[in-house]
Short mmCIF file of C-alpha atoms and ligand atoms in Angstrom, two decimals:
data_model
loop_
_atom_site.label_atom_id
_atom_site.label_comp_id
_atom_site.label_asym_id
_atom_site.label_seq_id
_atom_site.Cartn_x
_atom_site.Cartn_y
_atom_site.Cartn_z
CA MET A 1 -0.23 -0.15 -0.18
CA GLU A 2 1.26 3.54 -0.97
CA GLU A 3 2.00 5.71 2.22
CA GLU A 4 -0.48 8.87 2.73
CA ILE A 5 1.44 12.02 1.22
CA PHE A 6 1.26 14.88 4.02
CA ILE A 7 0.85 18.43 2.05
CA LYS A 8 2.13 21.34 3.69
CA ASN A 9 1.60 25.10 3.67
CA TYR A 10 4.64 27.12 2.45
CA ILE A 11 5.07 30.11 4.28
CA ASN A 12 8.34 32.69 4.96
CA GLY A 13 10.28 30.21 2.84
CA GLU A 14 9.36 26.93 4.78
CA LEU A 15 6.90 24.04 4.49
CA VAL A 16 4.87 24.04 7.52
CA LYS A 17 1.89 22.34 9.70
CA PRO A 18 -0.90 24.30 10.01
CA GLN A 19 -0.88 26.12 13.57
CA SER A 20 -4.03 23.93 14.37
CA ASN A 21 -2.71 20.77 13.63
CA MET A 22 -5.58 20.00 11.95
CA PHE A 23 -5.76 18.47 8.65
CA LEU A 24 -8.59 17.52 5.32
CA ASP A 25 -8.17 14.94 3.38
CA VAL A 26 -7.73 14.86 -0.33
CA TYR A 27 -9.31 12.00 -2.82
CA GLU A 28 -7.94 10.53 -5.86
CA PRO A 29 -10.92 10.85 -8.48
CA ALA A 30 -9.83 7.81 -10.27
CA ILE A 31 -10.16 5.50 -7.22
CA GLY A 32 -12.46 7.19 -5.12
CA LYS A 33 -10.02 6.92 -2.42
CA ILE A 34 -7.90 9.67 0.39
CA TYR A 35 -4.66 9.18 -0.74
CA ALA A 36 -3.47 12.81 0.96
CA LYS A 37 -3.98 14.80 3.97
CA ILE A 38 -3.55 19.06 3.50
CA PRO A 39 -3.61 21.30 6.64
CA ARG A 40 -6.73 22.85 7.39
CA SER A 41 -5.28 26.13 7.74
CA ASP A 42 -7.40 28.98 9.72
CA LYS A 43 -6.94 32.25 9.90
CA SER A 44 -4.03 32.45 12.27
CA ASP A 45 -2.08 30.73 9.52
CA VAL A 46 -2.59 33.43 7.13
CA ASP A 47 -2.02 36.17 9.42
CA LYS A 48 1.38 34.49 9.48
CA ALA A 49 2.01 34.34 6.03
CA VAL A 50 0.65 37.89 5.31
CA SER A 51 3.32 39.04 8.04
CA ALA A 52 6.27 37.50 6.38
CA ALA A 53 4.89 38.68 2.79
CA ILE A 54 5.07 42.35 4.45
CA GLU A 55 8.41 41.68 5.88
CA ALA A 56 9.98 40.65 2.14
CA TYR A 57 8.09 43.54 0.32
CA PRO A 58 10.64 45.94 0.43
CA SER A 59 13.75 43.96 -0.59
CA TRP A 60 11.69 41.94 -3.15
CA SER A 61 10.00 45.04 -4.94
CA ALA A 62 13.20 46.39 -4.69
CA THR A 63 15.11 43.94 -6.50
CA SER A 64 15.71 44.94 -10.46
CA VAL A 65 13.29 43.47 -13.10
CA THR A 66 16.03 41.15 -14.62
CA TYR A 67 16.88 39.91 -11.14
CA ARG A 68 13.01 38.96 -10.78
CA SER A 69 13.17 37.74 -14.37
CA GLU A 70 15.81 35.36 -13.69
CA ILE A 71 14.62 33.69 -10.62
CA LEU A 72 10.87 33.53 -12.93
CA LEU A 73 12.99 31.59 -15.65
CA THR A 74 14.70 29.02 -13.07
CA ILE A 75 10.91 28.44 -11.39
CA SER A 76 10.06 27.81 -15.31
CA ARG A 77 13.20 25.39 -16.06
CA LEU A 78 12.17 23.62 -12.66
CA ILE A 79 8.69 22.87 -13.89
CA GLU A 80 10.18 21.50 -16.95
CA ASP A 81 12.54 19.24 -15.49
CA ARG A 82 9.89 18.00 -13.17
CA LEU A 83 7.32 17.49 -15.69
CA GLU A 84 6.79 13.51 -15.25
CA LEU A 85 6.58 14.08 -11.73
CA LEU A 86 4.02 16.66 -12.00
CA ALA A 87 1.71 15.31 -14.42
CA LYS A 88 0.96 12.24 -12.11
CA ALA A 89 0.45 14.47 -9.08
CA GLU A 90 -1.83 16.34 -11.36
CA SER A 91 -3.61 13.25 -12.86
CA ARG A 92 -3.41 11.67 -9.38
CA ASP A 93 -5.52 14.77 -7.96
CA ASN A 94 -7.65 16.01 -10.62
CA GLY A 95 -8.86 12.95 -12.52
CA LYS A 96 -7.38 14.15 -16.02
CA PRO A 97 -5.48 11.74 -18.30
CA VAL A 98 -1.87 12.01 -17.60
CA TRP A 99 -1.18 12.65 -21.09
CA LEU A 100 -3.22 15.66 -21.10
CA ALA A 101 -1.08 17.15 -17.53
CA LYS A 102 1.71 16.52 -19.53
CA SER A 103 1.02 17.96 -22.94
CA VAL A 104 -1.45 20.81 -21.30
CA ASP A 105 -1.35 21.28 -17.84
CA ILE A 106 2.23 21.28 -16.66
CA PRO A 107 3.73 22.65 -19.97
CA ARG A 108 1.41 25.70 -19.71
CA ALA A 109 1.93 26.06 -16.00
CA ALA A 110 5.99 26.52 -17.14
CA SER A 111 5.11 28.84 -20.31
CA ASN A 112 3.45 30.76 -17.42
CA PHE A 113 6.69 31.68 -15.58
CA ARG A 114 8.43 32.03 -18.77
CA PHE A 115 6.11 34.57 -20.04
CA PHE A 116 5.89 36.59 -17.63
CA ALA A 117 9.71 36.29 -16.51
CA THR A 118 10.03 37.82 -20.29
CA SER A 119 7.18 40.75 -20.63
CA ILE A 120 8.04 42.24 -17.38
CA LEU A 121 11.14 43.09 -19.55
CA HIS A 122 9.13 44.83 -22.08
CA PHE A 123 6.90 46.25 -19.85
CA SER A 124 6.56 50.28 -19.88
CA SER A 125 4.49 53.15 -18.87
CA GLU A 126 2.80 55.97 -20.29
CA SER A 127 4.16 59.80 -20.56
CA HIS A 128 1.73 62.61 -21.66
CA GLU A 129 3.08 66.10 -21.95
CA MET A 130 1.61 69.12 -21.63
CA THR A 131 3.55 70.92 -24.54
CA GLY A 132 5.66 73.75 -22.79
CA GLU A 133 3.90 73.42 -19.78
CA ALA A 134 4.55 70.13 -17.98
CA LEU A 135 5.63 66.55 -18.71
CA ASN A 136 3.33 63.69 -17.21
CA TYR A 137 4.67 60.15 -16.75
CA THR A 138 3.15 57.22 -14.98
CA LEU A 139 4.66 54.99 -12.44
CA ARG A 140 3.28 51.53 -12.26
CA GLN A 141 4.53 50.19 -8.69
CA PRO A 142 3.71 47.17 -7.18
CA ILE A 143 0.63 46.95 -4.83
CA GLY A 144 2.31 45.04 -2.25
CA VAL A 145 1.01 41.99 -0.38
CA VAL A 146 -1.74 40.50 -2.95
CA GLY A 147 -4.13 37.28 -3.05
CA ALA A 148 -4.36 34.67 -5.31
CA ILE A 149 -7.62 32.11 -5.28
CA SER A 150 -7.74 29.29 -7.60
CA PRO A 151 -10.15 26.37 -8.86
CA TRP A 152 -9.65 22.56 -9.04
CA ASN A 153 -9.71 22.17 -12.99
CA LEU A 154 -6.45 24.03 -14.19
CA PRO A 155 -4.73 23.32 -11.00
CA LEU A 156 -1.35 24.44 -11.63
CA TYR A 157 -2.01 25.63 -14.86
CA LEU A 158 -4.20 28.38 -13.14
CA PHE A 159 -2.34 28.84 -10.12
CA THR A 160 0.86 29.85 -11.88
CA TRP A 161 -1.15 32.06 -14.19
CA LYS A 162 -1.72 34.66 -11.29
CA ILE A 163 1.48 33.94 -9.27
CA ALA A 164 3.78 34.90 -12.12
CA PRO A 165 2.72 38.41 -12.65
CA ALA A 166 2.03 39.30 -9.41
CA LEU A 167 5.67 38.02 -8.30
CA ALA A 168 7.52 39.79 -11.82
CA VAL A 169 5.96 43.22 -11.26
CA GLY A 170 7.13 43.19 -7.45
CA ASN A 171 4.73 42.27 -5.39
CA THR A 172 4.84 39.80 -1.87
CA VAL A 173 1.78 37.04 -3.00
CA ILE A 174 -0.36 35.29 -0.94
CA ALA A 175 -1.94 32.24 -2.81
CA LYS A 176 -4.55 29.50 -2.06
CA PRO A 177 -5.02 26.51 -4.56
CA SER A 178 -8.26 24.99 -4.42
CA GLU A 179 -8.45 22.45 -1.32
CA ILE A 180 -9.84 19.61 -3.50
CA THR A 181 -6.43 19.80 -6.05
CA PRO A 182 -3.87 20.59 -3.71
CA TYR A 183 -1.09 18.37 -4.71
CA THR A 184 1.01 20.46 -7.65
CA ALA A 185 0.79 23.65 -5.66
CA TYR A 186 2.49 21.70 -2.99
CA LEU A 187 5.09 20.31 -5.32
CA LEU A 188 5.54 24.53 -6.86
CA SER A 189 6.58 25.40 -3.23
CA GLU A 190 9.28 22.78 -3.18
CA ILE A 191 10.14 24.00 -6.50
CA CYS A 192 10.32 27.79 -5.73
CA ILE A 193 12.32 26.76 -2.50
CA GLU A 194 14.78 25.52 -5.02
CA ALA A 195 14.93 28.14 -7.52
CA GLY A 196 16.09 30.42 -4.40
CA LEU A 197 13.06 32.41 -4.24
CA PRO A 198 13.58 34.51 -1.44
CA LYS A 199 11.13 33.65 1.66
CA GLY A 200 8.34 35.04 2.45
CA VAL A 201 8.10 36.21 -1.45
CA LEU A 202 5.55 33.43 -2.26
CA ASN A 203 3.27 32.07 0.27
CA ILE A 204 1.21 29.23 -0.44
CA VAL A 205 -2.14 28.72 2.26
CA HIS A 206 -3.87 25.32 2.15
CA GLY A 207 -7.57 25.01 3.22
CA LEU A 208 -10.92 25.93 2.97
CA GLY A 209 -12.54 28.70 0.88
CA THR A 210 -14.74 29.43 3.61
CA GLU A 211 -11.56 29.35 6.05
CA VAL A 212 -8.67 30.50 3.75
CA GLY A 213 -10.08 32.15 0.88
CA GLU A 214 -12.23 34.14 3.48
CA ALA A 215 -9.35 35.08 5.57
CA ILE A 216 -7.08 36.11 2.46
CA THR A 217 -10.43 38.57 1.25
CA LEU A 218 -10.73 39.98 4.43
CA HIS A 219 -6.90 40.52 4.97
CA ARG A 220 -7.20 44.00 5.51
CA GLU A 221 -3.25 44.21 4.52
CA ILE A 222 -4.18 42.11 1.08
CA LYS A 223 -4.50 44.91 -1.05
CA ALA A 224 -5.73 43.27 -4.50
CA ILE A 225 -7.26 39.70 -5.03
CA SER A 226 -6.92 37.65 -8.17
CA PHE A 227 -9.67 35.05 -8.04
CA THR A 228 -10.65 32.08 -11.11
CA GLY A 229 -13.57 30.07 -9.69
CA GLY A 230 -17.33 29.93 -9.67
CA THR A 231 -19.81 32.79 -10.08
CA LYS A 232 -21.34 32.31 -6.78
CA THR A 233 -18.01 32.17 -4.70
CA GLY A 234 -17.03 35.88 -7.16
CA GLU A 235 -19.85 37.02 -5.61
CA ILE A 236 -18.65 36.08 -2.21
CA ILE A 237 -15.40 37.29 -2.64
CA ALA A 238 -16.96 40.86 -3.95
CA ARG A 239 -18.84 41.11 -1.21
CA ASN A 240 -16.03 40.83 1.60
CA ALA A 241 -14.03 42.43 -0.51
CA ALA A 242 -16.07 45.88 -1.36
CA PRO A 243 -15.77 47.49 1.86
CA LEU A 244 -11.96 47.22 2.24
CA PHE A 245 -11.69 48.65 -1.12
CA LYS A 246 -9.71 45.94 -2.96
CA LYS A 247 -8.58 46.16 -6.75
CA LEU A 248 -10.11 42.38 -8.01
CA SER A 249 -9.70 40.40 -10.97
CA LEU A 250 -12.36 37.81 -11.23
CA GLU A 251 -13.02 34.85 -13.89
CA MET A 252 -15.67 32.58 -13.58
CA GLY A 253 -17.75 30.47 -14.89
CA GLY A 254 -19.21 29.91 -18.62
CA LYS A 255 -21.64 28.69 -20.65
CA ASN A 256 -20.13 28.51 -23.94
CA PRO A 257 -22.22 28.94 -27.31
CA VAL A 258 -20.74 26.72 -30.32
CA ILE A 259 -22.32 28.61 -33.56
CA ILE A 260 -21.71 26.19 -36.40
CA PHE A 261 -22.92 27.27 -39.70
CA ASP A 262 -23.25 24.99 -43.50
CA ASP A 263 -19.97 27.47 -44.67
CA CYS A 264 -17.29 26.03 -42.11
CA ASN A 265 -14.88 23.38 -42.86
CA PHE A 266 -16.82 20.68 -41.73
CA ASP A 267 -14.34 17.54 -40.74
CA GLU A 268 -12.10 20.68 -39.08
CA MET A 269 -15.22 21.76 -37.25
CA ILE A 270 -16.31 18.13 -36.10
CA GLU A 271 -12.57 17.20 -34.57
CA THR A 272 -12.61 20.84 -32.91
CA THR A 273 -15.81 20.40 -31.25
CA VAL A 274 -15.55 16.98 -29.98
CA ARG A 275 -12.46 18.58 -28.20
CA SER A 276 -13.88 21.72 -27.36
CA SER A 277 -16.97 19.12 -25.49
CA PHE A 278 -15.12 17.13 -23.73
CA SER A 279 -11.41 18.06 -23.18
CA ASN A 280 -10.45 17.14 -19.84
CA GLN A 281 -14.02 15.90 -19.05
CA GLY A 282 -15.73 19.04 -19.62
CA GLU A 283 -14.21 20.49 -16.78
CA ILE A 284 -12.74 23.74 -18.60
CA CYS A 285 -14.43 27.30 -18.33
CA LEU A 286 -14.05 27.66 -21.96
CA CYS A 287 -15.43 24.18 -23.43
CA GLY A 288 -18.38 24.94 -25.65
CA SER A 289 -21.82 23.53 -24.41
CA ARG A 290 -24.73 24.89 -25.85
CA ILE A 291 -23.75 23.97 -29.84
CA TYR A 292 -25.79 25.54 -32.37
CA ILE A 293 -26.26 23.76 -35.48
CA HIS A 294 -27.32 25.32 -39.09
CA ASN A 295 -30.50 23.46 -39.90
CA THR A 296 -29.64 22.44 -42.96
CA ILE A 297 -26.61 20.40 -41.59
CA TYR A 298 -28.24 19.57 -38.51
CA GLU A 299 -28.19 15.80 -39.33
CA LYS A 300 -25.32 15.62 -40.51
CA PHE A 301 -23.57 16.97 -37.33
CA LYS A 302 -25.88 15.00 -35.13
CA LYS A 303 -24.70 11.53 -37.19
CA GLN A 304 -20.84 12.50 -37.59
CA PHE A 305 -20.34 14.25 -34.13
CA ILE A 306 -22.03 10.96 -32.39
CA GLU A 307 -19.66 8.40 -34.14
CA LYS A 308 -16.88 10.06 -33.38
CA ILE A 309 -17.79 10.49 -29.41
CA SER A 310 -18.64 7.25 -29.35
CA LYS A 311 -15.01 6.00 -29.64
CA LEU A 312 -14.27 8.44 -27.42
CA VAL A 313 -12.73 6.06 -24.20
CA VAL A 314 -13.73 6.76 -20.61
CA GLY A 315 -11.01 5.36 -18.01
CA ASP A 316 -7.82 4.91 -15.79
CA PRO A 317 -6.18 8.46 -16.04
CA ILE A 318 -2.94 6.15 -16.33
CA ASP A 319 -3.71 4.75 -19.92
CA ASP A 320 -2.75 6.45 -22.93
CA ASN A 321 -5.67 5.91 -24.76
CA THR A 322 -7.95 7.20 -22.15
CA ASN A 323 -10.00 10.48 -23.66
CA LEU A 324 -11.90 11.27 -20.28
CA GLY A 325 -10.53 10.53 -17.06
CA ALA A 326 -12.67 10.57 -13.42
CA ILE A 327 -14.54 13.79 -12.43
CA VAL A 328 -13.02 15.37 -9.96
CA SER A 329 -15.13 14.83 -6.76
CA ARG A 330 -18.12 12.50 -5.41
CA GLU A 331 -20.04 16.47 -5.46
CA HIS A 332 -19.41 17.10 -8.63
CA TYR A 333 -20.00 14.05 -9.95
CA ASP A 334 -23.46 14.18 -8.44
CA LYS A 335 -23.89 17.51 -9.89
CA ILE A 336 -23.10 16.41 -13.01
CA LEU A 337 -25.55 13.18 -12.82
CA SER A 338 -28.63 15.87 -11.72
CA TYR A 339 -28.08 18.10 -14.42
CA ILE A 340 -28.66 14.89 -17.02
CA ASP A 341 -31.53 13.83 -14.57
CA LEU A 342 -32.72 17.97 -14.88
CA ALA A 343 -32.33 17.93 -18.78
CA LYS A 344 -34.73 14.63 -19.13
CA LYS A 345 -37.23 16.36 -17.19
CA GLU A 346 -37.23 19.20 -19.16
CA GLY A 347 -37.94 17.19 -21.69
CA GLY A 348 -34.35 16.48 -23.21
CA THR A 349 -33.37 13.29 -25.43
CA ILE A 350 -30.69 11.91 -24.19
CA LEU A 351 -28.75 10.90 -27.83
CA TYR A 352 -25.58 9.73 -26.25
CA GLY A 353 -24.29 8.57 -23.07
CA GLY A 354 -26.49 10.06 -19.84
CA ASN A 355 -24.51 7.87 -17.28
CA SER A 356 -22.12 7.04 -15.26
CA ILE A 357 -20.21 4.50 -15.91
CA ASN A 358 -18.12 1.72 -14.15
CA VAL A 359 -14.20 1.19 -14.93
CA SER A 360 -13.36 -2.02 -13.75
CA GLY A 361 -10.18 -3.09 -11.63
CA ARG A 362 -7.89 -0.60 -10.16
CA CYS A 363 -11.31 2.50 -10.90
CA ASN A 364 -13.74 0.38 -9.95
CA ASP A 365 -14.72 3.01 -7.17
CA GLY A 366 -13.61 6.14 -9.09
CA TRP A 367 -16.34 8.89 -10.60
CA PHE A 368 -16.38 8.47 -14.56
CA ILE A 369 -19.30 10.17 -16.23
CA GLN A 370 -19.78 8.99 -19.64
CA PRO A 371 -19.45 12.07 -22.78
CA THR A 372 -23.60 13.21 -22.84
CA VAL A 373 -25.15 14.53 -25.79
CA ILE A 374 -28.43 16.20 -25.36
CA GLU A 375 -31.31 17.58 -27.87
CA GLY A 376 -34.55 18.91 -27.79
CA LEU A 377 -34.52 21.34 -25.47
CA ASP A 378 -35.97 24.61 -25.32
CA ASN A 379 -33.16 27.22 -25.10
CA SER A 380 -34.66 29.21 -21.58
CA CYS A 381 -34.81 26.07 -19.43
CA ARG A 382 -32.07 25.42 -16.82
CA THR A 383 -29.76 23.01 -18.57
CA ASN A 384 -29.25 25.83 -21.26
CA GLN A 385 -28.83 28.55 -18.76
CA GLU A 386 -26.36 27.10 -16.40
CA GLU A 387 -22.80 25.92 -16.02
CA ILE A 388 -22.91 21.93 -15.40
CA PHE A 389 -19.40 22.14 -15.87
CA GLY A 390 -18.53 18.57 -16.64
CA PRO A 391 -19.06 16.04 -20.03
CA VAL A 392 -22.70 17.21 -21.05
CA VAL A 393 -23.35 19.25 -24.07
CA THR A 394 -27.03 20.14 -26.20
CA ILE A 395 -27.46 20.23 -29.50
CA THR A 396 -29.78 23.04 -31.13
CA PRO A 397 -31.03 23.61 -34.93
CA PHE A 398 -31.18 27.25 -36.42
CA GLU A 399 -32.23 28.90 -39.11
CA TYR A 400 -31.40 32.84 -38.76
CA ASP A 401 -28.05 34.12 -37.88
CA ASP A 402 -30.13 36.58 -35.67
CA GLN A 403 -32.20 33.78 -34.09
CA VAL A 404 -28.54 31.91 -33.28
CA LEU A 405 -27.18 35.46 -31.94
CA GLN A 406 -29.69 36.07 -29.82
CA MET A 407 -29.58 32.41 -28.53
CA ALA A 408 -26.34 32.43 -27.94
CA ASN A 409 -26.16 35.64 -26.07
CA SER A 410 -29.56 34.41 -24.25
CA THR A 411 -27.36 33.32 -20.74
CA GLY A 412 -25.95 35.40 -17.42
CA TYR A 413 -22.69 34.09 -18.80
CA GLY A 414 -20.18 36.04 -21.50
CA LEU A 415 -16.81 34.49 -21.10
CA ALA A 416 -16.02 32.90 -25.00
CA SER A 417 -18.34 32.02 -27.83
CA ILE A 418 -16.76 29.80 -30.69
CA LEU A 419 -17.72 30.30 -34.43
CA TRP A 420 -17.62 28.49 -37.25
CA THR A 421 -17.97 29.75 -40.58
CA ASN A 422 -15.61 30.96 -43.55
CA ASN A 423 -18.07 33.72 -44.02
CA LEU A 424 -16.22 37.27 -43.52
CA GLN A 425 -19.67 39.34 -43.44
CA ARG A 426 -20.92 36.71 -40.70
CA THR A 427 -17.22 36.56 -38.84
CA THR A 428 -16.88 40.30 -38.57
CA TYR A 429 -20.88 40.80 -37.56
CA PHE A 430 -21.01 37.73 -34.64
CA SER A 431 -17.06 38.93 -33.67
CA GLN A 432 -19.20 42.22 -32.90
CA LYS A 433 -22.29 41.32 -31.31
CA LEU A 434 -21.44 37.89 -29.58
CA ASN A 435 -21.64 38.89 -25.25
CA SER A 436 -18.17 37.34 -24.61
CA GLY A 437 -14.95 38.69 -23.72
CA ILE A 438 -13.23 35.62 -26.05
CA VAL A 439 -14.20 35.03 -29.23
CA TRP A 440 -12.72 32.06 -31.52
CA VAL A 441 -13.17 31.79 -35.06
CA ASN A 442 -12.54 28.07 -36.68
CA CYS A 443 -10.74 27.18 -33.84
CA TRP A 444 -10.99 26.45 -30.32
CA MET A 445 -8.33 27.29 -26.86
CA LEU A 446 -5.89 28.71 -29.63
CA ARG A 447 -4.13 30.73 -26.74
CA ASP A 448 -1.66 33.39 -27.24
CA LEU A 449 -0.56 34.86 -23.41
CA ARG A 450 -0.45 38.37 -24.71
CA THR A 451 -3.81 38.71 -25.63
CA PRO A 452 -6.51 39.75 -23.06
CA PHE A 453 -8.08 36.81 -21.41
CA GLY A 454 -12.14 36.72 -19.32
CA GLY A 455 -15.28 37.33 -19.32
CA MET A 456 -18.32 39.86 -19.28
CA LYS A 457 -21.61 39.81 -17.66
CA ASN A 458 -21.82 36.92 -14.83
CA SER A 459 -17.83 35.32 -16.37
CA GLY A 460 -15.62 38.06 -15.11
CA VAL A 461 -14.69 41.06 -14.18
CA GLY A 462 -10.95 41.98 -15.44
CA ARG A 463 -9.00 40.55 -17.34
CA GLU A 464 -6.45 38.69 -17.12
CA GLY A 465 -3.24 38.27 -19.63
CA GLY A 466 -0.46 39.99 -20.90
CA PHE A 467 0.34 43.86 -19.91
CA GLU A 468 -3.24 43.08 -18.66
CA ALA A 469 -1.97 41.18 -15.73
CA LEU A 470 0.64 43.46 -15.19
CA ARG A 471 -1.82 46.30 -14.98
CA PHE A 472 -3.67 44.83 -12.64
CA PHE A 473 -0.89 43.54 -10.29
CA THR A 474 0.28 47.82 -10.41
CA GLU A 475 -0.71 50.60 -9.09
CA PRO A 476 -0.56 53.48 -11.59
CA LYS A 477 0.45 56.63 -9.92
CA ASN A 478 0.69 59.92 -12.52
CA ILE A 479 3.73 62.74 -11.87
CA CYS A 480 3.36 65.81 -12.91
CA ILE A 481 6.24 68.04 -13.25
CA LYS A 482 5.83 71.88 -14.71
CA TYR A 483 8.31 72.75 -17.01
P1 NDP B 1 -15.15 27.42 -6.30
O1 NDP B 1 -15.40 29.03 -6.46
O2 NDP B 1 -15.97 26.75 -5.40
O3 NDP B 1 -13.21 27.61 -5.77
C1 NDP B 1 -12.92 28.35 -6.05
C2 NDP B 1 -11.43 28.70 -5.17
O4 NDP B 1 -12.31 29.77 -4.49
C3 NDP B 1 -10.65 27.54 -4.59
O5 NDP B 1 -9.81 27.78 -4.14
C4 NDP B 1 -12.47 27.93 -3.48
O6 NDP B 1 -11.33 27.00 -2.26
C5 NDP B 1 -11.93 28.93 -3.05
N1 NDP B 1 -13.46 29.59 -2.50
C6 NDP B 1 -14.61 28.92 -2.79
N2 NDP B 1 -15.62 29.50 -1.36
C7 NDP B 1 -14.79 30.77 -1.16
C8 NDP B 1 -15.02 31.89 -0.29
N3 NDP B 1 -15.92 32.19 0.48
N4 NDP B 1 -14.23 33.00 -0.49
C9 NDP B 1 -13.35 32.95 -1.31
N5 NDP B 1 -12.51 31.77 -1.00
C10 NDP B 1 -13.23 30.77 -1.76
O7 NDP B 1 -14.69 27.32 -7.48
P2 NDP B 1 -13.95 25.38 -8.44
O8 NDP B 1 -13.39 25.47 -7.53
O9 NDP B 1 -15.61 24.74 -8.05
O10 NDP B 1 -14.02 25.91 -10.14
C11 NDP B 1 -14.87 25.78 -10.82
C12 NDP B 1 -15.41 26.85 -11.46
O11 NDP B 1 -14.61 27.42 -11.65
C13 NDP B 1 -16.60 26.59 -12.53
O12 NDP B 1 -17.63 27.54 -12.27
C14 NDP B 1 -15.83 27.52 -13.81
O13 NDP B 1 -16.47 28.00 -14.69
C15 NDP B 1 -14.62 28.50 -12.99
N6 NDP B 1 -13.53 28.69 -13.66
C16 NDP B 1 -13.34 29.67 -14.31
C17 NDP B 1 -12.13 29.81 -15.28
C18 NDP B 1 -12.19 31.54 -15.83
O14 NDP B 1 -11.12 31.88 -16.40
N7 NDP B 1 -13.20 32.51 -16.37
C19 NDP B 1 -10.90 29.28 -15.33
C20 NDP B 1 -11.44 27.98 -14.55
C21 NDP B 1 -12.45 28.00 -13.52
P3 NDP B 1 -12.27 25.49 -1.89
O15 NDP B 1 -11.80 24.48 -3.06
O16 NDP B 1 -11.21 24.86 -1.23
O17 NDP B 1 -13.32 25.46 -1.54
#
């Protein structure tokens, strides 16, 4: 029997137990069993982390950009060196296939550090001259101690997406990974120690959202919070942070439309739509979950889509031929299945899937769900309006451009839209009219880290990525010098 893993907090450069000495269980979703313990930290641990971050701030913020860049590059290299270990850890924690963690999650975590290590070298601020009178220039100074709170679906990928820009501009950081998937954040603390990151610059505090997350949100010395997670949690954070006037970046849920016209490249669209529906078990905020298909190709789409899906393998995440691994937790598994029941009650027809799956052998007690396709639902029903965040999509035919535009924009969310057409006018029209922060045309998840990333409506406030992130993590100050 494998030994249980004991995860520790990373505070003031050291790996430490929580002050309470209390721990929480961490499950391996593919086998449905506990495999690790994490600190059940509380406000006292957050206070300790904040004290360390306050002490580290003056010297860290005074370092040169080249120095900070070098340290972040070292962290990036160490992540790459440990690709295998980190990918296995991510898969074990989250249930995603190892090959996926190895080709997407972990390389992206390394890229996040590399990207912000180099972008800080090119970051600049503005100057505005008042001819003959004065010169204004804008200083962009680090904010101080900042907080980062991240979710379980892309654990190290999203955790580092916040930490790297915050550190690059000279802040010190208190970060909390999801309590459901804490393992790679712990391995990152070991990497930071090895990379020589000065003590107190990054502090990782494990525990519950309602305890550690709230303590971070409510702490007066933490001046900004970057959060990714559910819209309801974002609401709580916004409410808690408002009286303290904290800077907030909120990346939240999505219910992304896929709009397919009959003039698209059909084969490429089908391949990509399978990915945009079921990658990472559908547990990506950017997955397309409402698929609208032009009525002239609806039947052809349906047939070929289902043919492709029926070949997807739901299985042990450590197998190379597994397409969909386990659902992250028992609670989330129950939630997804309850949405499939709801879809049936709302009059939907399950065209494919709709059930949990028993994966025999070591995964006998794991949490697996078939890729599921539903048709025949009204656009306004809950299944089509609420985020399910699992391997479940609905398909709906449409006839007219403005009809599908209205359906696509009809939810409270506005994260991403995916458009399939080769018509230039349609492309520009829909790109302007779709209410989402990201529009992918004839592609999905094609990411340039320099671009603004985030959503509108209930999907987000603010943008991450590129200089947007560096601007978020700095305070602009205007200096006006009279000639
Ligand atoms: P949650 O909102 O449940 O949790 C996100 C993080 O917030 C976790 O670390 C959680 O801790 C913490 N948290 C929970 N309650 C509080 C609180 N009261 N105060 C402060 N922090 C708190 O999201 P999930 O982890 O379930 O992630 C899935 C959600 O994330 C989906 O809605 C998805 O769409 C969204 N998401 C959005 C992305 C985007 O870029 N827009 C990208 C990826 C996911 P704990 O886990 O311990 O409860």
